[in-house]
Every structure is written in C-alpha cells, then in structure tokens.
Short mmCIF file of C-alpha atoms in Angstrom, two decimals:
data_model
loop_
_atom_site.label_atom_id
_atom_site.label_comp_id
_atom_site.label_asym_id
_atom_site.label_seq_id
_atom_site.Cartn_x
_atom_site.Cartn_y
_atom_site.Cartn_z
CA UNK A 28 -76.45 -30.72 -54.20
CA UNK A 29 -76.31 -33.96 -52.28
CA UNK A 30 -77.65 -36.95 -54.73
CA UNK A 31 -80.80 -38.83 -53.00
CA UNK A 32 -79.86 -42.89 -52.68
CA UNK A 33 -82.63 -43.36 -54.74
CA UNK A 34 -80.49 -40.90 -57.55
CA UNK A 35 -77.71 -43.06 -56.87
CA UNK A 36 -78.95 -46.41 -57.09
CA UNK A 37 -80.20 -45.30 -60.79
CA UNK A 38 -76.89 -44.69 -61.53
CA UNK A 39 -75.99 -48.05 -61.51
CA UNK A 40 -79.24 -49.78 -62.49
CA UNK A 41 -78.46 -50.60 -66.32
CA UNK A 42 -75.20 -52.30 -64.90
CA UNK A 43 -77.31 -54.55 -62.14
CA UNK A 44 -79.56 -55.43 -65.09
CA UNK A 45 -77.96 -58.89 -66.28
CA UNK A 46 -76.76 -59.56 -62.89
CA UNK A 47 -77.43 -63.22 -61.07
CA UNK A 48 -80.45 -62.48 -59.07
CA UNK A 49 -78.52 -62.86 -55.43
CA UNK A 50 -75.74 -60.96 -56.96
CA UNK A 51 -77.52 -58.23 -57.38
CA UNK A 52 -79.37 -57.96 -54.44
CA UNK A 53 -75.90 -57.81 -53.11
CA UNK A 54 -74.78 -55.28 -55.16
CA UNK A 55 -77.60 -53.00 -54.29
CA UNK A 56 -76.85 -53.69 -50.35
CA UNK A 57 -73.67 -52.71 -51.07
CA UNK A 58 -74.64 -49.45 -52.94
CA UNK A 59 -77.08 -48.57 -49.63
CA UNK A 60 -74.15 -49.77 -47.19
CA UNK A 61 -71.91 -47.28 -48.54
CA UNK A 62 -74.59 -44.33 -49.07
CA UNK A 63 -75.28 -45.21 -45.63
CA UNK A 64 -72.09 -44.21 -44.38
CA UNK A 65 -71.55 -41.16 -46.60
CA UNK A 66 -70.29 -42.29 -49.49
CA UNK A 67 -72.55 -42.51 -52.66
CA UNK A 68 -70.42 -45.03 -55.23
CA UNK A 69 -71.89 -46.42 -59.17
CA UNK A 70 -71.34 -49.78 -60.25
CA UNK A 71 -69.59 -49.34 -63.53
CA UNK A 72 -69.21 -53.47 -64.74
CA UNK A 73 -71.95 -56.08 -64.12
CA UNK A 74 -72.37 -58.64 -66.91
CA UNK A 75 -70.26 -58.61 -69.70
CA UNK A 76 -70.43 -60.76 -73.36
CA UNK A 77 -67.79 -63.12 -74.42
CA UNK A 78 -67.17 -60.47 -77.15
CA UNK A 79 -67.11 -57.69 -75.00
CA UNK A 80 -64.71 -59.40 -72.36
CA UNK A 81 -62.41 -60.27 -75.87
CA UNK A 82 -62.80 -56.85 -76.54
CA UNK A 83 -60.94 -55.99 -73.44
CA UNK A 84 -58.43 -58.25 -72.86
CA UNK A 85 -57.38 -56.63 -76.28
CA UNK A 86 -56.79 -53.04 -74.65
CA UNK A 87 -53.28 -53.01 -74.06
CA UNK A 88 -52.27 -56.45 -76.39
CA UNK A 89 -53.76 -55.69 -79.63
CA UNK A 90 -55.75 -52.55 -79.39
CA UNK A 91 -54.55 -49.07 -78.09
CA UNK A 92 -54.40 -48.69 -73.96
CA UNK A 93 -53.24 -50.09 -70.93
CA UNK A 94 -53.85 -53.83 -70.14
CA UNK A 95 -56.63 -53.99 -67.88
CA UNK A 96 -57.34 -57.57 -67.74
CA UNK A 97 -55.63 -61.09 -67.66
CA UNK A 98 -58.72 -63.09 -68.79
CA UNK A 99 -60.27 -63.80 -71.93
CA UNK A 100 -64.02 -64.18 -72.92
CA UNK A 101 -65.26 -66.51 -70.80
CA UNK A 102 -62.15 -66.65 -68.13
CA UNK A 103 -63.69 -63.75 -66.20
CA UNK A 104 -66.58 -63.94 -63.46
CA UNK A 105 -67.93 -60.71 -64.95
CA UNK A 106 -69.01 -63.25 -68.47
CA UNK A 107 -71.09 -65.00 -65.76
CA UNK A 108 -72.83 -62.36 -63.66
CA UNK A 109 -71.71 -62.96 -60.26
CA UNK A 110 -68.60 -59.97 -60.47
CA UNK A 111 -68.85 -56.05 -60.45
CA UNK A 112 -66.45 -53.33 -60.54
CA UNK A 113 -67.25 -49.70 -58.95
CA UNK A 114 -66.20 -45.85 -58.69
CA UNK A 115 -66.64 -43.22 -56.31
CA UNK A 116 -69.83 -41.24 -57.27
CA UNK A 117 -68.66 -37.42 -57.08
CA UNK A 118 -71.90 -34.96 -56.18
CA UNK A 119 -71.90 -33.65 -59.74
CA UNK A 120 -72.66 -37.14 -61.23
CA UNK A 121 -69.32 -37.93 -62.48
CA UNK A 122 -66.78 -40.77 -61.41
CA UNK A 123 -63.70 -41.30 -59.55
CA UNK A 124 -61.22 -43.70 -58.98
CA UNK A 125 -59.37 -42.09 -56.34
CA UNK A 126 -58.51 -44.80 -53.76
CA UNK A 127 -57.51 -41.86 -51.20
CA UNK A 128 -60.28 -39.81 -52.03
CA UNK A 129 -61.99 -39.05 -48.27
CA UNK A 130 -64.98 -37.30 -49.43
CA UNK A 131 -66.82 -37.65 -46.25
CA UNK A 132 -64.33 -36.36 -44.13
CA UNK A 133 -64.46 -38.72 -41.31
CA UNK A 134 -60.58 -39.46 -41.90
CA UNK A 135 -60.39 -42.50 -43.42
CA UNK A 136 -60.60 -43.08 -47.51
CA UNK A 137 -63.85 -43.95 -49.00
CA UNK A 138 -62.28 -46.64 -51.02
CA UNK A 139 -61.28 -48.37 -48.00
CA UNK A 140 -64.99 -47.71 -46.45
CA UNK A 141 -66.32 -48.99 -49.36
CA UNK A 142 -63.87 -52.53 -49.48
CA UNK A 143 -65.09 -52.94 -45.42
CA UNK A 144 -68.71 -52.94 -46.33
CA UNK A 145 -68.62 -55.32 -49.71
CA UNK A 146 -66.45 -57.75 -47.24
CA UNK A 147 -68.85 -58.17 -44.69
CA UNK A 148 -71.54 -58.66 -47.62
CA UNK A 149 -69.80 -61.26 -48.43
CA UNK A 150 -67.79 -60.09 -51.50
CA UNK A 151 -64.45 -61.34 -52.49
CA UNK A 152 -61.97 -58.22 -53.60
CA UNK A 153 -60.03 -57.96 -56.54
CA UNK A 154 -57.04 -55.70 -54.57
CA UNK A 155 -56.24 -58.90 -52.07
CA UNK A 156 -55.07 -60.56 -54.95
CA UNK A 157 -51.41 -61.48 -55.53
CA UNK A 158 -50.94 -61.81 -59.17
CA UNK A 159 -52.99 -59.03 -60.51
CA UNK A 160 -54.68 -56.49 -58.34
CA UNK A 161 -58.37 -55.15 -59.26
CA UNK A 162 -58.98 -52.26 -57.09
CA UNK A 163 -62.37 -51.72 -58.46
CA UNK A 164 -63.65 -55.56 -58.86
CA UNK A 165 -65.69 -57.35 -56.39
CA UNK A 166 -66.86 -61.22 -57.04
CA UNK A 167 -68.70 -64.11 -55.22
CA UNK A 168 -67.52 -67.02 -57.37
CA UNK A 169 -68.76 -69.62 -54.77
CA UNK A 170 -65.74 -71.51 -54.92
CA UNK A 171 -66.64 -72.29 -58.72
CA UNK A 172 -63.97 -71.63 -61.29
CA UNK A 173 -64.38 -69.94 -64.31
CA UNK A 174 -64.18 -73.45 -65.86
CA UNK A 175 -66.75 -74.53 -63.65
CA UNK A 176 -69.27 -71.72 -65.07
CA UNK A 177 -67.99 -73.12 -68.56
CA UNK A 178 -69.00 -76.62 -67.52
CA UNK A 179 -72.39 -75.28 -67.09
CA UNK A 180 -72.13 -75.77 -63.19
CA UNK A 181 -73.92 -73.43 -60.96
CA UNK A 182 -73.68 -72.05 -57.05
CA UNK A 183 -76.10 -74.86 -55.24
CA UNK A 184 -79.22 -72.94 -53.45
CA UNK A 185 -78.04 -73.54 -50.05
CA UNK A 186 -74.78 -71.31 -51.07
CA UNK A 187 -77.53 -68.77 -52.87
CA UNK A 188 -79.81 -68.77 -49.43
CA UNK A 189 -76.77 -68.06 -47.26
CA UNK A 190 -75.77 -64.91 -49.29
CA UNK A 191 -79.22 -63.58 -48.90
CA UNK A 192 -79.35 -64.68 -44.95
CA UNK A 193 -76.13 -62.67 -44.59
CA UNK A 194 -77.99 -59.81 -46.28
CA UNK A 195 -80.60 -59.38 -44.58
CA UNK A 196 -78.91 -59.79 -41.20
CA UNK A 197 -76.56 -57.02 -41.95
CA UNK A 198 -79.65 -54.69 -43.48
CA UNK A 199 -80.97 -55.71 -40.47
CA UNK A 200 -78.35 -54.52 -38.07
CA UNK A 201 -77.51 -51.49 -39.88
CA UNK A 202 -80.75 -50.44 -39.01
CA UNK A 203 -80.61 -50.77 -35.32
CA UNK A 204 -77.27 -49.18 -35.12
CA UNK A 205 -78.73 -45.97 -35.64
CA UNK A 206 -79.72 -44.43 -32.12
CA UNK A 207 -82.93 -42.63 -31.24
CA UNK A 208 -80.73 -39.32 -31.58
CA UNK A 209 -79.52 -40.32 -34.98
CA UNK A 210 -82.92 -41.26 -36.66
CA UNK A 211 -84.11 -38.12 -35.28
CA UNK A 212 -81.36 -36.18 -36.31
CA UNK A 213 -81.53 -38.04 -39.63
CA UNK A 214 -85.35 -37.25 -40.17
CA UNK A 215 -84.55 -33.30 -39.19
CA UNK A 216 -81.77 -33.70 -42.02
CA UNK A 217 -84.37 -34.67 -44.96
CA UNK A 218 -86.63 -31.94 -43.64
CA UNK A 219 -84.11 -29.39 -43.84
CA UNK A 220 -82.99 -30.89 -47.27
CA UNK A 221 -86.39 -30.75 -48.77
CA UNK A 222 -87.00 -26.97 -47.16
CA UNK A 223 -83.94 -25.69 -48.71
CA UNK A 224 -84.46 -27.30 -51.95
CA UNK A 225 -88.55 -25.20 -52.18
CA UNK A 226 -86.36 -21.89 -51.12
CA UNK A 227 -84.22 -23.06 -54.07
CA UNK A 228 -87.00 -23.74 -56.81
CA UNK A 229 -88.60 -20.46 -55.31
CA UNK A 230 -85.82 -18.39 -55.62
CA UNK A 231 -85.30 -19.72 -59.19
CA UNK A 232 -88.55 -18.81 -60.32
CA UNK A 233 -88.66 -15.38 -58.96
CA UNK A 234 -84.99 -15.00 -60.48
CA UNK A 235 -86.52 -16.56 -63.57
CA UNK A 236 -83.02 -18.47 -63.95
CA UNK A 237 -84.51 -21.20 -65.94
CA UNK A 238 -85.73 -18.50 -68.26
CA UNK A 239 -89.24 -20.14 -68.34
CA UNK A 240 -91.37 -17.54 -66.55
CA UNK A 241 -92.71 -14.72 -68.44
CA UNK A 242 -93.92 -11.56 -67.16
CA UNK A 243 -97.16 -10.03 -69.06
CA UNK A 244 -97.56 -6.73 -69.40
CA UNK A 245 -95.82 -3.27 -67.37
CA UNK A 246 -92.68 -3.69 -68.70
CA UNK A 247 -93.67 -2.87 -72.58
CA UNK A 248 -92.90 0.36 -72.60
CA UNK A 249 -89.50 0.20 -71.23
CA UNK A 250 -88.75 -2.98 -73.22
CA UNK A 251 -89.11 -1.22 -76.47
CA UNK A 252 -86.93 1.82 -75.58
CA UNK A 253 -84.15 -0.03 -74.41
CA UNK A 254 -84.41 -2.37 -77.90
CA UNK A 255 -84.67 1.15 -79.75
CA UNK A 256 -81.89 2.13 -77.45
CA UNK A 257 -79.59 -0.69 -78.37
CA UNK A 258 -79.88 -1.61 -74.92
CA UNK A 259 -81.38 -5.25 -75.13
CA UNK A 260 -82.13 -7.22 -78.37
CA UNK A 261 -84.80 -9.10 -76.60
CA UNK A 262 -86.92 -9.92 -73.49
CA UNK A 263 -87.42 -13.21 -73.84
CA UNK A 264 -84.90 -14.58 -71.62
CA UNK A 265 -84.59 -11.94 -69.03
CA UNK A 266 -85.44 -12.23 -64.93
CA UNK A 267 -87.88 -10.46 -63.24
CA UNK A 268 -84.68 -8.75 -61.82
CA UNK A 269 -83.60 -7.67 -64.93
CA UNK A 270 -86.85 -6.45 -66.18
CA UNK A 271 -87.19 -4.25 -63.23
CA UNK A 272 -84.05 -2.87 -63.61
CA UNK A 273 -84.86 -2.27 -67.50
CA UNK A 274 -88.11 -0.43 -66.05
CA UNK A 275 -85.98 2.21 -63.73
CA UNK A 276 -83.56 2.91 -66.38
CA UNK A 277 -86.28 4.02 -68.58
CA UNK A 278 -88.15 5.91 -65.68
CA UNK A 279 -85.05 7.82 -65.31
CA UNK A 280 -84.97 9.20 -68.62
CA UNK A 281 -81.72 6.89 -70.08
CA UNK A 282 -83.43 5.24 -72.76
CA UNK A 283 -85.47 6.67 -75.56
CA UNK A 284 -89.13 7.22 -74.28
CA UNK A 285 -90.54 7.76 -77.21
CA UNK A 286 -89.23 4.66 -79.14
CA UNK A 287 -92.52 2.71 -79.65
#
C-alpha cells in the first residue's frame, strides 16, 4: 500500500528535530518535492553530537566497518544542523540506497530525481564532490566553514530570508504546474485510494483476518464436535469463513454430533 506524504514525512521527523529552523523547512520541501514526483524518500542524518560524529569517524579507523567519513566531531556540517543525509523510502517502510533504483517508472533513477529537486532548493550535494563523494549528504553551509561554525559565526538573516524566498517560490510553482486535468485526476486518485482502502477494512472484518471479531452464538454446536473431533483446538481465532465451513462439515455428518 502506497504510504500517505503525511506517513512519510513522520518518517523522518525525529531526524528534522535538532535541525536549524530554515534547514528544516528545507528539508521538509525537499521530502514533499520528491513525494511530489513519485518518489517517497526518509531523512536518515540531521543533527549529530560531537561524540556521535567521533563515534563515526571511528567506523572504519578504530572501530569495525567501512570508513564513512573524513571529519571529526565538530569538522562536519551535520555537528551544526544545517546538513542531512537521505534513502529511498521503499512502500513497506524500509530503506534503500540504491542510486539506480527507478521505482516510479518514469525512466530515470529516483536518486537522480531526488539530487534535481534538493538543487533547485538550494542544497549543496555531497556526490559533486572531488575528494570524497557523499551520495546521500545534502548541506547549505552558507559559505561558512566548519571553522567558522566553531568560531561561533552564524549564516547572516539576509542569507536565512533568501533560502526561505527560494522556498516558497518553488512550493509556489510546483503548485501551478499541475494542470486542471492533473488536479482533477489527482483528486479522483485519493478518492479511489480511500474507496479501496473501506473495501479493504471491510473485507478484513468479514474475513475476520485481524482475528478481532467474534461471532456469538450458531456455531456452538459444531464448534464442540469438531474440538471433540480433533478437528480444531479452538475458535478463538477463526474467520467467519472458517466458522461456516466448520458449521457444514458438521451438518454433513463428519464430525461427532453428539460431542457436547
């Protein structure tokens, strides 16, 4: 089943948390910009400790795994909230990092979707780089160095207001690219989403496939033959389906009728 972008965006939520304010809001444009265009994606890294970045510029060096990382606590943009890294969300909640993955099936890879929309946000990518190449890493330093977030220095607000200008314009044209037909087509879509999802929770309860509905009475009878038969060891769990097909068994004579 198709996760809702509101399913999505909770995905990532306890790695927006510690985020710089701007930076997230452009992290969760991001997240709607590639939903948008069919491919759901979690933000795996916000924020990270000293400790924690320590911690993993040890995998690899000092600790078990493959080097990951060239910078130390406090020599990464992730120490000062203005970097994230991402996966591919997969429909069954888990992640990928598949950078040829084309889920959507519109022929090219969501990876590369994904790089085109954080780049017009604004977002610098870690796979341009020369040196050491972060597929998954996305960062708006402001043209501050790590030693400049040391230093205590900090993006001015005119460099803040001009992320959130760019923003809003793109939110803003996203939503005027889609054509009459498409918002209408896109409105049938969640209506035919949210029918098939009732016929679903319907069919489940008549099935009793959650194995909370209970069915009083008219089956007792046939219940406690086919226990007495060796048939079934309980009822508890069983669909309507089942039950019914318990009940002709014993009409037909196959179970024990007398067993009470």
């Amino acid at each position: 089943m198709m996760l809702t972008l509101e399913q999505v965006k909770a995905k990532s939520a306890a790695h927006l948390s510690g985020l710089q304010p701007v930076i997230k809001d452009a992290a969760t444009a991001l997240i709607e910009f590639a939903y948008a265009h069919g491919v759901p994606i979690m933000i795996t890294q916000g924020l990270r400790t000293i400790a924690e970045q320590d911690s993993l510029y040890a995998q690899g060096r000092t600790k078990p795994g493959q080097i990951v990382t060239n910078a130390k606590g406090g020599y990464s943009y992730h120490n000062f909230g203005v970097a994230i890294d991402f996966a591919l969300l997969l429909p069954d909640g888990s992640v990928s990092w598949d950078t040829k993955r084309d889920g959507d099936g519109d022929g090219v890879a969501d990876w590369s979707e994904v790089v085109a929309d954080a780049k017009r946000l604004g977002w610098e990518w870690g796979g341009d780089w020369t040196s050491f190449k972060d597929l998954p890493h996305f960062q708006m330093d402001f043209g501050l160095s790590t030693a400049d977030y040391r230093a205590g220095k900090r993006p001015t607000q005119a460099q803040l207001s001009t992320v959130v200008a760019r923003v809003a314009k793109l939110q803003g044209e996203e939503e005027e690219a889609m054509t009459a037909d498409e918002k209408k087509e896109f409105e049938e879509l969640k209506v035919a989403v949210k029918e098939r999802d009732g016929r679903i929770a319907a069919l489940e309860a008549r099935l009793n496939i959650d194995g909370k509905q209970t069915y009083a009475g008219g089956y007792d009878d046939a219940i406690k033959a086919a226990k007495a038969a060796g048939a079934i060891k309980t009822s508890a769990d069983k669909s309507k389906l089942e039950l019914n097909m318990i009940q002709m068994l014993y009409n037909l004579g196959l179970f024990n009728k007398e067993a009470k």
